[in-house]
Amino acid sequence: MSETGEEEPRAFCPRCGDPMEPPAEPRPGEPRDPDRVLCDACYFEGFELVDAPERVEVRVCSQCGAVHRGNRWIDVGAKDYTDVAIEEVTRALGVHRDVEEVTWTVDPEQVDRNTVRMHATFTGVIRETPVEERVTVPVYIARETCTRCGRIAGDYYAAVVQVRGTDRTPTDAETERAVEIAERYVADREAKGDRNAFITEVDHTADGVDMKISANQMGEAIAHRITREFGGSVSSAETLVTEDSDGNEVYRVTFLVRLPPYTPGDVIDLDDGDGPVLVTSAHGNLKGVRLETGDRYEASHEEGLDPDARKLGTREEAVETTVVTVEDDRSVQVLDPETYEAKTIPRPSFAEADAETLPVLRSRAGLHVVPGAETDPDAEPDPGPEGPE
Ligand SMILES: [Zn+2]
Ligand SMILES: [Zn+2]
């Protein structure tokens, strides 16, 4: 057209032969769209904004609401099946890759209990032309039972965690806390997407508590978390239950948690001439504080958590009693809470000089001042369930 010889290179539509602007080169890495070379008229003739399946079937677990996707069950956290249907249709719909400024709305229409018709409207811009398309996709909800719910219903378990005491029964606080540790561990696993984490049964027995857990490894982890908090030991025993379909032997493992004989708060008599000890820690070896002096006590490595001792009572049993007079660094006169007689008893270092009352435990070993709960001089920070592995 121009005489300069620098005229625009011309292109022709390969389908209708009309002259057209040469098509833009695809961006690097982008697969070539064969329709890219067509003129606008031919391009829009075959253009589909939305690629929609004829129907979508969604398998949901009627127990827990999980959705079967690919080849596994996934917790989607949906409030109802309409939400699930919207989500699945959205995943199934494809929008033409070259369209820009895409917007869409979806309008569910509940047809019956198991069918939701999704009316979806898409808009966008391509070749500087606004485009719009409406599609309707029926979604069928298939109610099933997922693997996990099937196993829970079938009382499936692979491990048992048994919590017991050493020469005693675990306290209610200990068994409740043990169950809490297990529930929290399983909830953490679930939150991380592990669908094979569940507790089938919690059985409070006369001796402690038994918990049936879905996997061996989880049973072991829970048992160790319990001893990390309370001290004590874990032993395990396998029981052959069956062979799986490949002929492999399937074992169930029982993890026995032995809580230590004495727990923080116990007052024990070691019969060593140095008077009663308030136990403050049962980690590694037993630690505590001497009630006559306030000195620290620690069991030897050989004694560990089970030194030769007898239990006199607990700190909880102590009662506040009136201080009559502080006699010296080593002794204090208090009113015996039972007889109301003034009695001179050892004054440990944790008994404050200006205290008007002191908590006192009466036991076979006599009257002893115990540390108040808030002013415990020897309490060790409890590593708790977040402690190191
Ligand atoms: Zn054309
Ligand atoms: Zn389920």
Coordinates of C-alpha atoms and ligand atoms in Angstrom, one line a residue:
M1 CA 0.0 0.0 0.0
S2 CA 2.8 2.4 0.8
E3 CA 5.4 3.2 -1.8
T4 CA 8.3 3.1 0.7
G5 CA 8.6 -0.6 0.7
E6 CA 8.1 -0.7 4.5
E7 CA 4.4 -1.6 4.4
E8 CA 3.0 -3.7 7.2
P9 CA 3.5 -7.4 6.6
R10 CA 0.1 -8.9 5.8
A11 CA -1.5 -12.1 7.0
F12 CA -4.5 -14.0 5.9
C13 CA -6.9 -16.1 7.9
P14 CA -6.1 -19.7 7.2
R15 CA -9.8 -20.6 7.4
C16 CA -11.7 -17.9 5.4
G17 CA -8.8 -16.3 3.5
D18 CA -9.6 -12.7 4.7
P19 CA -6.7 -10.4 5.3
M20 CA -6.0 -9.8 9.0
E21 CA -3.5 -8.3 11.4
P22 CA -0.7 -10.9 12.0
P23 CA -1.4 -12.9 15.2
A24 CA 0.6 -12.0 18.2
E25 CA 3.4 -14.4 19.1
P26 CA 2.6 -16.6 22.1
R27 CA 4.3 -15.8 25.3
P28 CA 7.4 -17.9 26.1
G29 CA 6.6 -21.3 27.4
E30 CA 2.9 -21.0 26.3
P31 CA 1.6 -23.8 24.2
R32 CA 0.5 -22.7 20.7
D33 CA -3.3 -22.4 20.5
P34 CA -4.1 -23.5 16.9
D35 CA -7.0 -21.0 16.8
R36 CA -4.7 -18.1 17.5
V37 CA -4.0 -17.6 13.8
L38 CA -7.7 -17.2 12.9
C39 CA -9.4 -13.9 12.1
D40 CA -11.8 -12.6 14.8
A41 CA -14.9 -13.9 12.9
C42 CA -13.6 -17.4 12.6
Y43 CA -12.1 -17.3 16.1
F44 CA -15.3 -16.4 17.8
E45 CA -17.3 -18.9 15.7
G46 CA -15.6 -21.8 17.5
F47 CA -14.8 -20.0 20.8
E48 CA -15.9 -21.5 24.1
L49 CA -15.4 -19.4 27.2
V50 CA -16.1 -22.3 29.6
D51 CA -15.4 -26.0 29.3
A52 CA -18.0 -27.7 31.5
P53 CA -18.6 -31.3 32.1
E54 CA -22.1 -32.7 31.5
R55 CA -22.5 -33.7 35.1
V56 CA -20.4 -33.9 38.2
E57 CA -20.7 -36.6 40.7
V58 CA -19.5 -36.0 44.2
R59 CA -18.8 -38.8 46.7
V60 CA -19.3 -37.5 50.2
C61 CA -19.0 -39.3 53.6
S62 CA -22.4 -39.1 55.2
Q63 CA -20.7 -39.4 58.6
C64 CA -18.0 -36.8 58.6
G65 CA -18.6 -34.8 55.4
A66 CA -15.3 -35.8 53.8
V67 CA -15.2 -35.7 50.0
H68 CA -13.7 -38.3 47.7
R69 CA -11.3 -36.6 45.3
G70 CA -8.8 -38.3 43.1
N71 CA -8.3 -41.6 44.8
R72 CA -8.7 -40.5 48.4
W73 CA -10.9 -39.0 51.0
I74 CA -10.3 -35.4 51.9
D75 CA -11.7 -33.3 54.8
V76 CA -13.0 -30.2 53.1
G77 CA -14.6 -28.6 56.2
A78 CA -17.7 -27.8 54.2
K79 CA -20.8 -26.7 56.1
D80 CA -23.3 -28.4 53.8
Y81 CA -23.5 -30.4 50.6
T82 CA -24.3 -27.3 48.6
D83 CA -21.0 -25.8 49.5
V84 CA -19.4 -29.1 48.5
A85 CA -21.2 -29.1 45.2
I86 CA -20.1 -25.5 44.5
E87 CA -16.6 -26.4 45.3
E88 CA -16.5 -29.5 43.1
V89 CA -18.2 -27.7 40.1
T90 CA -15.7 -24.9 40.4
R91 CA -12.9 -27.4 40.3
A92 CA -14.5 -29.2 37.3
L93 CA -15.1 -26.1 35.2
G94 CA -12.3 -24.8 32.9
V95 CA -12.1 -21.2 31.6
H96 CA -10.4 -20.5 28.3
R97 CA -6.8 -19.8 29.1
D98 CA -6.4 -16.6 27.0
V99 CA -9.5 -14.8 28.5
E100 CA -8.7 -11.9 30.8
E101 CA -10.7 -10.2 33.5
V102 CA -12.6 -13.3 34.2
T103 CA -15.5 -13.0 36.7
W104 CA -18.0 -15.7 37.5
T105 CA -21.0 -16.4 39.7
V106 CA -22.6 -19.6 40.6
D107 CA -26.2 -20.1 41.6
P108 CA -27.1 -23.5 43.2
E109 CA -30.6 -24.8 42.6
Q110 CA -31.5 -27.7 44.9
V111 CA -33.4 -30.2 42.8
D112 CA -33.8 -33.0 45.2
R113 CA -31.9 -34.3 48.2
N114 CA -29.0 -35.6 46.1
T115 CA -29.0 -33.3 43.1
V116 CA -28.0 -29.7 42.9
R117 CA -28.1 -27.8 39.6
M118 CA -25.4 -25.3 39.3
H119 CA -26.1 -22.3 37.1
A120 CA -22.8 -20.6 36.5
T121 CA -22.2 -17.3 34.6
F122 CA -18.8 -16.4 33.3
T123 CA -17.6 -13.2 31.8
G124 CA -14.3 -12.1 30.5
V125 CA -12.5 -10.2 27.7
I126 CA -10.6 -11.7 24.8
R127 CA -9.4 -10.0 21.6
E128 CA -10.7 -6.8 23.2
T129 CA -14.1 -8.3 23.0
P130 CA -16.3 -8.9 26.1
V131 CA -17.6 -12.4 26.3
E132 CA -20.2 -14.1 28.5
E133 CA -21.3 -17.7 28.9
R134 CA -23.9 -19.4 31.1
V135 CA -23.6 -23.1 31.8
T136 CA -25.7 -25.4 33.9
V137 CA -24.1 -28.4 35.5
P138 CA -26.0 -31.0 37.5
V139 CA -24.2 -32.2 40.6
Y140 CA -25.1 -35.6 42.0
I141 CA -24.2 -36.2 45.6
A142 CA -23.4 -39.8 46.4
R143 CA -23.5 -40.5 50.1
E144 CA -21.0 -43.1 51.3
T145 CA -18.9 -44.0 54.3
C146 CA -15.3 -43.0 54.1
T147 CA -12.5 -45.3 55.1
R148 CA -11.9 -43.6 58.4
C149 CA -15.6 -43.6 59.4
G150 CA -15.9 -47.2 58.4
R151 CA -12.9 -48.1 60.6
I152 CA -14.2 -46.1 63.5
A153 CA -17.6 -47.8 63.2
G154 CA -15.8 -51.1 63.0
D155 CA -13.9 -50.4 66.3
Y156 CA -10.7 -50.5 64.3
Y157 CA -7.5 -49.8 66.3
A158 CA -3.8 -50.7 66.0
A159 CA -2.5 -49.7 69.3
V160 CA -3.6 -49.5 73.0
V161 CA -2.2 -47.0 75.4
Q162 CA -2.6 -48.2 78.9
V163 CA -1.9 -45.7 81.7
R164 CA -1.2 -47.3 85.1
G165 CA 0.5 -46.3 88.3
T166 CA 3.5 -47.9 90.1
D167 CA 2.1 -49.5 93.3
R168 CA -0.9 -47.1 93.1
T169 CA -3.8 -46.1 90.9
P170 CA -3.4 -43.0 88.8
T171 CA -5.3 -40.1 90.1
D172 CA -8.3 -38.7 88.2
A173 CA -6.3 -35.7 87.3
E174 CA -3.6 -37.9 85.8
T175 CA -6.0 -40.0 83.7
E176 CA -8.0 -37.0 82.5
R177 CA -4.8 -35.3 81.5
A178 CA -3.5 -38.4 79.7
V179 CA -6.7 -38.5 77.7
E180 CA -6.3 -34.8 77.0
I181 CA -2.8 -35.4 75.8
A182 CA -4.0 -38.2 73.4
E183 CA -6.9 -36.1 72.1
R184 CA -4.7 -33.1 71.5
Y185 CA -2.1 -35.2 69.7
V186 CA -4.7 -36.8 67.4
A187 CA -6.3 -33.4 66.8
D188 CA -2.9 -32.0 65.7
R189 CA -2.5 -34.9 63.3
E190 CA -5.9 -34.4 61.9
A191 CA -5.3 -30.7 61.5
K192 CA -2.2 -31.6 59.5
G193 CA -4.4 -33.6 57.1
D194 CA -3.8 -37.1 58.6
R195 CA -7.1 -38.9 58.1
N196 CA -5.8 -42.0 59.8
A197 CA -5.6 -40.4 63.2
F198 CA -8.4 -41.2 65.6
I199 CA -9.2 -42.6 69.0
T200 CA -11.6 -45.5 68.8
E201 CA -12.3 -45.9 72.5
V202 CA -11.4 -44.4 75.9
D203 CA -12.0 -46.9 78.7
H204 CA -11.6 -45.8 82.3
T205 CA -10.8 -48.9 84.3
A206 CA -10.3 -49.5 88.0
D207 CA -6.5 -49.5 87.3
G208 CA -6.2 -46.4 85.1
V209 CA -7.3 -45.7 81.6
D210 CA -7.0 -47.6 78.3
M211 CA -7.1 -45.8 74.9
K212 CA -7.5 -47.5 71.6
I213 CA -5.5 -45.6 68.9
S214 CA -5.7 -45.9 65.1
A215 CA -2.0 -46.4 64.5
N216 CA 1.0 -48.0 66.3
Q217 CA 3.2 -45.0 65.8
M218 CA 0.6 -42.7 67.2
G219 CA 0.1 -44.9 70.2
E220 CA 3.8 -44.8 70.9
A221 CA 4.0 -41.0 70.5
I222 CA 1.1 -40.5 72.9
A223 CA 2.6 -42.8 75.5
H224 CA 5.9 -40.9 75.4
R225 CA 4.1 -37.6 75.6
I226 CA 2.4 -38.8 78.8
T227 CA 5.6 -39.8 80.4
R228 CA 7.3 -36.6 79.3
E229 CA 4.7 -34.7 81.4
F230 CA 4.4 -37.1 84.3
G231 CA 7.6 -39.0 84.4
G232 CA 7.5 -42.8 84.5
S233 CA 8.3 -45.3 81.8
V234 CA 6.8 -46.9 78.7
S235 CA 7.0 -50.6 77.7
S236 CA 5.4 -52.2 74.7
A237 CA 4.2 -55.6 73.8
E238 CA 3.0 -56.8 70.4
T239 CA 0.1 -59.1 69.7
L240 CA -0.4 -60.8 66.4
V241 CA -4.0 -60.1 65.3
T242 CA -4.2 -61.3 61.8
E243 CA -2.6 -61.4 58.4
D244 CA -3.5 -58.8 55.8
S245 CA -4.5 -59.6 52.2
D246 CA -0.8 -59.8 51.2
G247 CA 0.0 -62.4 53.9
N248 CA 1.9 -59.9 56.1
E249 CA 1.4 -60.3 59.8
V250 CA -0.5 -57.5 61.4
Y251 CA 0.3 -56.7 64.9
R252 CA -1.4 -54.6 67.5
V253 CA 0.9 -53.0 70.0
T254 CA 0.1 -52.3 73.7
F255 CA 2.0 -49.4 75.1
L256 CA 2.0 -49.6 78.9
V257 CA 2.7 -46.2 80.6
R258 CA 3.8 -46.7 84.2
L259 CA 3.4 -43.5 86.1
P260 CA 6.0 -43.0 88.8
P261 CA 5.0 -44.1 92.4
Y262 CA 5.1 -40.6 93.7
T263 CA 3.9 -37.4 92.1
P264 CA 4.5 -33.8 92.7
G265 CA 2.5 -32.7 95.7
D266 CA 3.1 -36.0 97.5
V267 CA 4.7 -35.9 101.0
I268 CA 6.9 -38.9 101.6
D269 CA 9.0 -40.4 104.3
L270 CA 12.3 -41.8 103.2
D271 CA 13.2 -43.0 106.7
D272 CA 16.7 -41.6 106.4
G273 CA 16.5 -39.4 109.5
D274 CA 16.2 -36.1 107.6
G275 CA 12.4 -35.9 107.8
P276 CA 9.6 -35.8 105.2
V277 CA 10.1 -34.7 101.7
L278 CA 7.5 -32.8 99.5
V279 CA 7.9 -34.2 96.0
T280 CA 8.3 -31.5 93.4
S281 CA 9.4 -33.4 90.3
A282 CA 9.2 -36.9 89.0
H283 CA 11.3 -36.4 85.9
G284 CA 14.4 -38.6 85.6
N285 CA 14.8 -39.1 89.3
L286 CA 12.6 -38.0 92.2
K287 CA 13.2 -34.4 93.4
G288 CA 11.7 -32.5 96.3
V289 CA 12.2 -30.3 99.3
R290 CA 12.8 -31.3 102.9
L291 CA 10.0 -30.1 105.1
E292 CA 12.1 -29.7 108.3
T293 CA 14.8 -27.5 106.7
G294 CA 13.7 -26.4 103.2
D295 CA 16.8 -28.2 101.8
R296 CA 16.6 -29.8 98.4
Y297 CA 16.2 -33.5 98.0
E298 CA 17.2 -35.6 95.0
A299 CA 17.0 -39.3 94.7
S300 CA 20.2 -41.0 93.5
H301 CA 20.4 -42.3 90.0
E302 CA 20.0 -45.9 91.1
E303 CA 16.8 -45.0 93.1
G304 CA 15.4 -43.1 90.2
L305 CA 11.7 -42.4 90.7
D306 CA 11.2 -45.2 93.2
P307 CA 13.3 -44.6 96.3
D308 CA 12.5 -46.7 99.4
A309 CA 9.8 -44.5 100.9
R310 CA 6.2 -44.4 102.2
K311 CA 3.6 -41.8 101.5
L312 CA 2.5 -39.6 104.4
G313 CA 0.0 -37.4 102.6
T314 CA -0.2 -34.6 100.0
R315 CA 0.3 -30.9 100.1
E316 CA -3.4 -30.5 99.4
E317 CA -4.2 -32.0 102.8
A318 CA -2.3 -29.2 104.6
V319 CA -4.4 -26.6 106.5
E320 CA -3.6 -23.0 107.4
T321 CA -2.8 -22.7 111.0
T322 CA -1.9 -19.8 113.3
V323 CA 1.7 -19.0 114.0
V324 CA 2.1 -18.4 117.7
T325 CA 5.7 -17.3 117.6
V326 CA 8.8 -17.7 115.6
E327 CA 11.3 -19.1 118.1
D328 CA 14.5 -19.0 116.0
D329 CA 15.8 -19.8 112.5
R330 CA 15.2 -23.5 113.1
S331 CA 11.8 -23.6 114.9
V332 CA 8.4 -22.1 115.0
Q333 CA 5.5 -22.4 117.4
V334 CA 2.1 -23.1 115.7
L335 CA -1.4 -24.1 116.8
D336 CA -1.9 -27.8 116.1
P337 CA -4.9 -27.6 113.8
E338 CA -6.5 -30.6 115.5
T339 CA -5.9 -30.1 119.2
Y340 CA -5.3 -26.3 119.1
E341 CA -2.3 -26.8 121.4
A342 CA 0.8 -24.6 120.7
K343 CA 3.5 -26.8 119.3
T344 CA 7.1 -26.2 118.4
I345 CA 8.0 -27.6 115.1
P346 CA 10.9 -27.3 112.7
R347 CA 11.0 -24.1 110.7
P348 CA 12.1 -24.6 107.1
S349 CA 13.7 -21.9 105.1
F350 CA 10.6 -21.4 103.0
A351 CA 8.5 -20.4 106.0
E352 CA 8.4 -16.6 106.0
A353 CA 9.4 -14.9 109.3
D354 CA 6.5 -12.5 109.3
A355 CA 3.7 -15.0 108.3
E356 CA 0.7 -15.0 110.6
T357 CA -0.4 -18.3 109.3
L358 CA 1.4 -21.2 107.7
P359 CA 0.1 -24.3 105.9
V360 CA 0.8 -27.3 108.0
L361 CA 0.4 -31.0 107.2
R362 CA -0.4 -33.4 110.0
S363 CA 0.8 -37.0 109.4
R364 CA 2.3 -40.0 111.0
A365 CA 5.6 -38.1 111.1
G366 CA 4.1 -35.2 113.1
L367 CA 3.3 -31.6 112.1
H368 CA 5.2 -30.1 109.2
V369 CA 5.1 -26.8 107.5
V370 CA 4.6 -27.2 103.7
P371 CA 5.4 -24.6 101.1
G372 CA 2.3 -22.6 100.0
A373 CA 1.3 -23.3 96.4
E374 CA 2.4 -19.9 95.2
T375 CA 5.6 -19.6 97.2
D376 CA 7.0 -23.0 96.4
P377 CA 10.8 -22.4 96.5
D378 CA 11.6 -25.6 94.8
A379 CA 9.1 -26.0 92.0
E380 CA 10.7 -26.9 88.7
P381 CA 9.2 -25.6 85.6
D382 CA 7.0 -28.3 84.2
P383 CA 8.2 -29.1 80.6
G384 CA 4.6 -30.0 79.8
P385 CA 3.5 -31.5 76.5
E386 CA 5.5 -29.0 74.4
G387 CA 8.8 -30.2 75.9
P388 CA 11.6 -31.5 73.7
E389 CA 11.3 -34.8 71.9
Ligands
ZN1 ZN -11.4 -16.1 9.1
ZN2 ZN -16.2 -40.1 57.1

